[in-house]
Structure formats: C-alpha cells, structure tokens
Coordinates of C-alpha atoms in Angstrom, one line a residue:
X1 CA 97.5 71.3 67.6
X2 CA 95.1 68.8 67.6
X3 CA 94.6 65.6 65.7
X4 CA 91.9 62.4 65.6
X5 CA 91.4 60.8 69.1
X6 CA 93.1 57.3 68.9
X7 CA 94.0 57.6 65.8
X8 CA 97.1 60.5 65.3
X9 CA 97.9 63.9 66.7
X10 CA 99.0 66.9 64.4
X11 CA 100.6 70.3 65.1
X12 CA 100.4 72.8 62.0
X13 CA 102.9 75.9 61.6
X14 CA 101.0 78.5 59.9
X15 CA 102.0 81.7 57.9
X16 CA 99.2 84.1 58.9
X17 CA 100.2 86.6 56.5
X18 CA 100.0 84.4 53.5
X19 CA 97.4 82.2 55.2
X20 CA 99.5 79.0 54.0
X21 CA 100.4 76.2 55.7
X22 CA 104.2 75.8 56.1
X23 CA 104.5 72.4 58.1
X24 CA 102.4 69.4 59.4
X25 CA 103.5 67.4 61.9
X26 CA 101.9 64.2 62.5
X27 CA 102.9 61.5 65.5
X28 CA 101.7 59.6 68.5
X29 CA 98.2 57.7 67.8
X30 CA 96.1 59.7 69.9
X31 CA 95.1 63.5 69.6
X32 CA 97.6 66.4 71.0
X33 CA 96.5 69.1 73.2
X34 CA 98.3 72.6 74.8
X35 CA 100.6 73.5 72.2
X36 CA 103.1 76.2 72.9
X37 CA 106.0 77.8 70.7
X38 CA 109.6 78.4 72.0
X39 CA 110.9 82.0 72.8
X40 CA 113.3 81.7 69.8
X41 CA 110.3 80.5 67.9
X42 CA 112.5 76.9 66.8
X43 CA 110.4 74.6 68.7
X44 CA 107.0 74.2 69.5
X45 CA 105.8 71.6 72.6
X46 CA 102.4 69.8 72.6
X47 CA 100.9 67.9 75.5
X48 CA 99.0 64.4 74.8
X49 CA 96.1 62.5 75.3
X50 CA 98.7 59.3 75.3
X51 CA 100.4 61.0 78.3
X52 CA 103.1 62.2 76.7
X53 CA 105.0 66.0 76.5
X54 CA 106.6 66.2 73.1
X55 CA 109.0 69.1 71.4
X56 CA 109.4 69.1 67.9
X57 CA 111.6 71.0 65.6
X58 CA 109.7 73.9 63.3
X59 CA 112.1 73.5 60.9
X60 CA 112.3 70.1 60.0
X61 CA 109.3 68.3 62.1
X62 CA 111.5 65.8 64.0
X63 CA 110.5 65.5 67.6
X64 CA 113.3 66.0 69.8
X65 CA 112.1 66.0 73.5
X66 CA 109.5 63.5 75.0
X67 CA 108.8 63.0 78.9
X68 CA 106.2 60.6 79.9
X69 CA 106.1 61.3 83.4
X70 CA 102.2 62.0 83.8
X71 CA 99.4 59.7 84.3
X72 CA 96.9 60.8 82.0
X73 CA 96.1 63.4 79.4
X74 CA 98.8 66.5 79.1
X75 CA 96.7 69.2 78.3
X76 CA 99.1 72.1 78.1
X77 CA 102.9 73.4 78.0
X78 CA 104.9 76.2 78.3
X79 CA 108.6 77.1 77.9
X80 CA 110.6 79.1 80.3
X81 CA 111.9 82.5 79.3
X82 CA 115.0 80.5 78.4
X83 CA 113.7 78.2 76.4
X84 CA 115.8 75.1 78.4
X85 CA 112.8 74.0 80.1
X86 CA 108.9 73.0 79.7
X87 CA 106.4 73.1 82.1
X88 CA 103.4 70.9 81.6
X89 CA 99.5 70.2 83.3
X90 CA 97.4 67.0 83.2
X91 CA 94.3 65.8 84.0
X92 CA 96.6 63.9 86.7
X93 CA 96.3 66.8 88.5
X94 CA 100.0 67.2 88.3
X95 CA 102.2 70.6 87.0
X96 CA 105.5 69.3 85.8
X97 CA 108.9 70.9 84.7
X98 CA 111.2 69.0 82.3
X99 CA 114.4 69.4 81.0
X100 CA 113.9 69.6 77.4
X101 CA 117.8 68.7 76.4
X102 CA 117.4 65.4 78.2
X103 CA 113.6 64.9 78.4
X104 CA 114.2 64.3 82.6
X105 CA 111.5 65.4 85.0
X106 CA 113.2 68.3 87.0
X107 CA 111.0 69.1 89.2
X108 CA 107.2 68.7 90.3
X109 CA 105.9 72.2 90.4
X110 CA 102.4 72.0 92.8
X111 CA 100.9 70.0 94.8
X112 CA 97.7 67.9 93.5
X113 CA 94.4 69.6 94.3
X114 CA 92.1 68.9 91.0
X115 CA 92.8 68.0 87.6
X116 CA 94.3 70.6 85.5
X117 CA 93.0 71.5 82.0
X118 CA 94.8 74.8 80.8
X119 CA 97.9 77.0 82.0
X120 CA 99.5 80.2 80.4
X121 CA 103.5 81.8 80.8
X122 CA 103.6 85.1 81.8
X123 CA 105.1 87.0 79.5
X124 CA 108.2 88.8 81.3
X125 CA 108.7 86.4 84.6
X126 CA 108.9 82.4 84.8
X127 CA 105.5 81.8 86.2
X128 CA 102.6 80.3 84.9
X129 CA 98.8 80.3 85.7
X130 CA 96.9 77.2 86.0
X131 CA 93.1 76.4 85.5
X132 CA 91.3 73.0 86.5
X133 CA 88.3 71.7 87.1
X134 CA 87.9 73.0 90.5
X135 CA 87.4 76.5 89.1
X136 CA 90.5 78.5 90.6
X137 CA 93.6 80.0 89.1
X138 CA 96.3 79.2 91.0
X139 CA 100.0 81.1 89.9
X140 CA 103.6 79.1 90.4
X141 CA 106.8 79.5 89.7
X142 CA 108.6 78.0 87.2
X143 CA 111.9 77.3 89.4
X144 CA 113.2 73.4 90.6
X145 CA 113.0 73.3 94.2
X146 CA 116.7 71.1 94.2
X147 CA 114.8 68.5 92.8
X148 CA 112.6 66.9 95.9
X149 CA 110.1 64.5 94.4
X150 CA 109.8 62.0 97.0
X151 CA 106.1 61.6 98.0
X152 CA 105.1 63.9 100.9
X153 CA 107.7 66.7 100.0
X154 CA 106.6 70.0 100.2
X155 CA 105.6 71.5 96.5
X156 CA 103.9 74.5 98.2
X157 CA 107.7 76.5 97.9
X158 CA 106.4 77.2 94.3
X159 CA 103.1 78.4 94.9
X160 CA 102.5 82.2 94.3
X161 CA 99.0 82.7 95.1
X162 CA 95.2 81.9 94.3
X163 CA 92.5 83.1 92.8
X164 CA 88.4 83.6 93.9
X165 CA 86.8 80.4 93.2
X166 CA 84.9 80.1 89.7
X167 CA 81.6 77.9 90.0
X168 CA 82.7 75.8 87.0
X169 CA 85.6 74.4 85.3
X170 CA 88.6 76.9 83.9
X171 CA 88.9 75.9 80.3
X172 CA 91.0 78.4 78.8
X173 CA 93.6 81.0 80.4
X174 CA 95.9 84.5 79.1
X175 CA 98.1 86.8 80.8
X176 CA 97.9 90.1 79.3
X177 CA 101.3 91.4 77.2
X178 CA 102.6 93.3 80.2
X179 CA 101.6 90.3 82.7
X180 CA 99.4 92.5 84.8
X181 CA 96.2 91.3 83.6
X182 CA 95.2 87.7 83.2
X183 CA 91.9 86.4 82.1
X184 CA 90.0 82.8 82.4
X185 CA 87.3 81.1 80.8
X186 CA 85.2 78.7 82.0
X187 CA 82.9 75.9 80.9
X188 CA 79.7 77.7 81.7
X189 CA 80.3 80.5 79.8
X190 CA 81.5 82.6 82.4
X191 CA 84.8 84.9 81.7
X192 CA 86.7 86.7 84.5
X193 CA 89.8 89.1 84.4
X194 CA 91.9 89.6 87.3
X195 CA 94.6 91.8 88.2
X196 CA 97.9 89.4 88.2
X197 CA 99.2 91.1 91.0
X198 CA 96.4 90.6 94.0
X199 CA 94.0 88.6 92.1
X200 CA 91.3 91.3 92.2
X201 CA 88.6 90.9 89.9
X202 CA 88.6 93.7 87.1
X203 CA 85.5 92.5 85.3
X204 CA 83.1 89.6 85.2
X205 CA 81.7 88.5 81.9
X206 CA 78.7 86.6 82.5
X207 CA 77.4 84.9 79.1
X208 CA 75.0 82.5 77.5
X209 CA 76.9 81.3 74.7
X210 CA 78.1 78.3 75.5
X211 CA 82.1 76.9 77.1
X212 CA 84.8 79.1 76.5
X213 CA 87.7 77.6 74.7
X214 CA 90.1 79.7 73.6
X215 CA 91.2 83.2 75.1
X216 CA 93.7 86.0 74.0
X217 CA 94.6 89.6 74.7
X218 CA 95.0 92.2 71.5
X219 CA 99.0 93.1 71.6
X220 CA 98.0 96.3 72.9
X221 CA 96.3 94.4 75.9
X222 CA 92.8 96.8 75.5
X223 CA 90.8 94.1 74.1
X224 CA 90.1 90.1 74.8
X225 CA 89.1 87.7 72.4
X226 CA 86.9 84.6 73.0
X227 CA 86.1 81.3 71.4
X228 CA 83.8 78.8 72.0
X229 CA 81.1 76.2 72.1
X230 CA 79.2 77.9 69.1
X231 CA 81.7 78.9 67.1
X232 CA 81.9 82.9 67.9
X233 CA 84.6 85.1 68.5
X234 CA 83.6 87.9 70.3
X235 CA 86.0 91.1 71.2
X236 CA 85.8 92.6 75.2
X237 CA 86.8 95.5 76.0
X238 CA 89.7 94.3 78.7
X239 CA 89.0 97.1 81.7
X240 CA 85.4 96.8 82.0
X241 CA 83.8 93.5 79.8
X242 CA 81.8 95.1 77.7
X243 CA 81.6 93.2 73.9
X244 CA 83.3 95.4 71.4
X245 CA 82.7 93.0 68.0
X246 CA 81.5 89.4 67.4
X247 CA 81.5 87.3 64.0
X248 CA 81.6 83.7 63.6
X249 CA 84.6 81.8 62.9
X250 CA 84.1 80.2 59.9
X251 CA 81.3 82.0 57.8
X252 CA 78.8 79.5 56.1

C-alpha cells in the first residue's frame, strides 16, 4: 500500500511467483498506510492519511467497508481470525475495532497513551501488538467490551500486557509464525525480540543503519528480516541477533 500524499492512495496485489502485478487499486486523495489481507485472502484493509479505514475486494477492487471514526492518520489494520472484524491504530492515539459488514465502530480497544504508528495480529489468538511513539509494545485483545464508548469508560479490560520501554519510536512490528516471539523496530535503528508470553527480551539488535521500517519472520520463524532508511534488507538470526545475510533492495 501506499500512494502520493494529497494526491491518491494505491494498494497492489502481487503474484510473487510470476512477479506480475494482478490488481491496482487506486482511491481516496491522500496516501494509504497499514495494509493487511483477510484470513480467506478476499479482502485486503488499508488505513489512511485522510482518516479513513477502508476494505476492498481482491477480486474486483471495489471498496466495501469504510469507517471514519479516527482523528487523524490510520496507520495500520488487522482482521480477526474470523475475518468479521478490523482492528485499526492512528496517530490519534486510538486502537479501534470495526464491524466490517456495516463499517460501525464496535468497540474502542485501549486507552490513549501516545500515538500509535504500527500494530501486528498474532497468528493463532485475536490479539494484536501495538507500537507508538512512546517506544513500548503494548498487547490487547481483540474482543468488544459490550460496546462502552462513553468517555471515561474503562478500556484497560482489553489490555494484555506491556513491554520494556524502547528509547525511540516503534516503527515496524511481527509476531513470529507460532506467536511466541514478536519483534519491533524502531526509528533509531534499534531492533528488539521479545518473548510474547512475559515480554522478556530474547535479543537486542543495536544498529547504525538508519529507521527500521519493515519487519518479518522466515515461515520457519529462525530468521528476521529488516528494512529500512537505506534501503537494506538484512537477515537475523531470530534467538540470538546475529546478521545472517544483507543485500540491498533494489540493486543499481
């Protein structure tokens, strides 16, 4: 996902087999951010720097789910494990879950603290980890709690746990494929890996490349990818941070 700021925002579906592009979806007039495919791989949702969560069709392109209940940029979404629902993070500081049949906020799922800039799905359960510029992940549910969204209600009942302060911002965020591991990036460089259950730090990656940007385990979990500020992708080895492999992006 991405787009031209003020101009359009564009999600592409790729083949990465063939390397071919099978769709481009253009809409909104502003760029589109945290993009996220269904768990029937139908729909993919994108979060926008006009405020907006959208859900569009794979097939065809048409959108078929907007909720415009954040204040400012929506800088990621996720689906629940059923694909029924969509949880989004804003630079509002606000995590959201909406009902993507109707477009309806369900529920608000924490309770401001800093604005948020990433967030990842585990992969079995309906939680999600969320990054911000205070420097801490932070785990929630995915669950309404009956639907309480008057001001002063208590969003804590979704909280889950949180995770040792980072000294910059969290820019990108994975689970591993089992959920046990999860890893952040941040905009000094800096990449930590946690155990999901305790928040124990497994390793500290502590280099001078530039912001992270992008982060993903290997399927078989034993390795971490990383993109960032200068155009890298560099391979860690997932149990102890040691760099495995690095090449640029795009060779010139």
């Amino acid at each position: 996902s991405g787009g031209a700021v003020s101009e359009f925002g564009e999600v592409q579906i790729w083949d990465t087999t063939k390397r071919e592009l099978l769709r481009s979806i253009k809409a909104s007039n502003d760029a589109f951010y945290g993009v996220s495919i269904s768990p029937d791989n139908r729909q993919v949702a994108v979060g926008c720097a006009d405020k907006i969560a959208r859900v569009f069709n794979i097939a065809d392109g048409l959108e078929i789910m907007r909720c415009d209940n954040h204040l400012d940029w929506v800088f990621g979404s996720a689906f629940t494990n059923d694909g029924l629902r969509l949880a989004t993070v804003s630079r509002d500081k606000a995590a959201k879950l909406i009902d993507i049949a109707s477009g309806l906020l369900i529920d608000d799922i924490n309770q401001s603290r800093d604005p948020l800039i990433c967030l990842t799905r585990h992969p079995i359960d309906n939680v999600i980890a969320t990054g911000g510029t205070e420097g801490k992940i932070r785990l929630f549910k995915m669950e309404p709690r009956n639907g309480r969204l008057a001001e002063g209600d208590n969003k804590e009942e979704s909280f889950i746990r949180e995770f040792e302060h980072m000294a910059s911002p969290i820019q990108a965020i994975a689970f591993s494929p089992d959920g046990a591991a999860i890893v952040c990036g941040a905009l000094n460089g800096e990449i930590r890996i946690f155990k999901t259950e305790n928040g124990q730090r497994i390793a500290q990656i502590q280099a001078n490349h530039g912001p992270i940007f992008a982060l993903a385990f290997t399927a078989d979990g034993k390795q971490i990818a990383a993109g960032g500020y200068d155009g890298h992708i560099r391979l860690y080895e997932a149990t102890r941070g040691e760099m495995v492999k690095e090449f640029d992006s795009v060779p010139v």
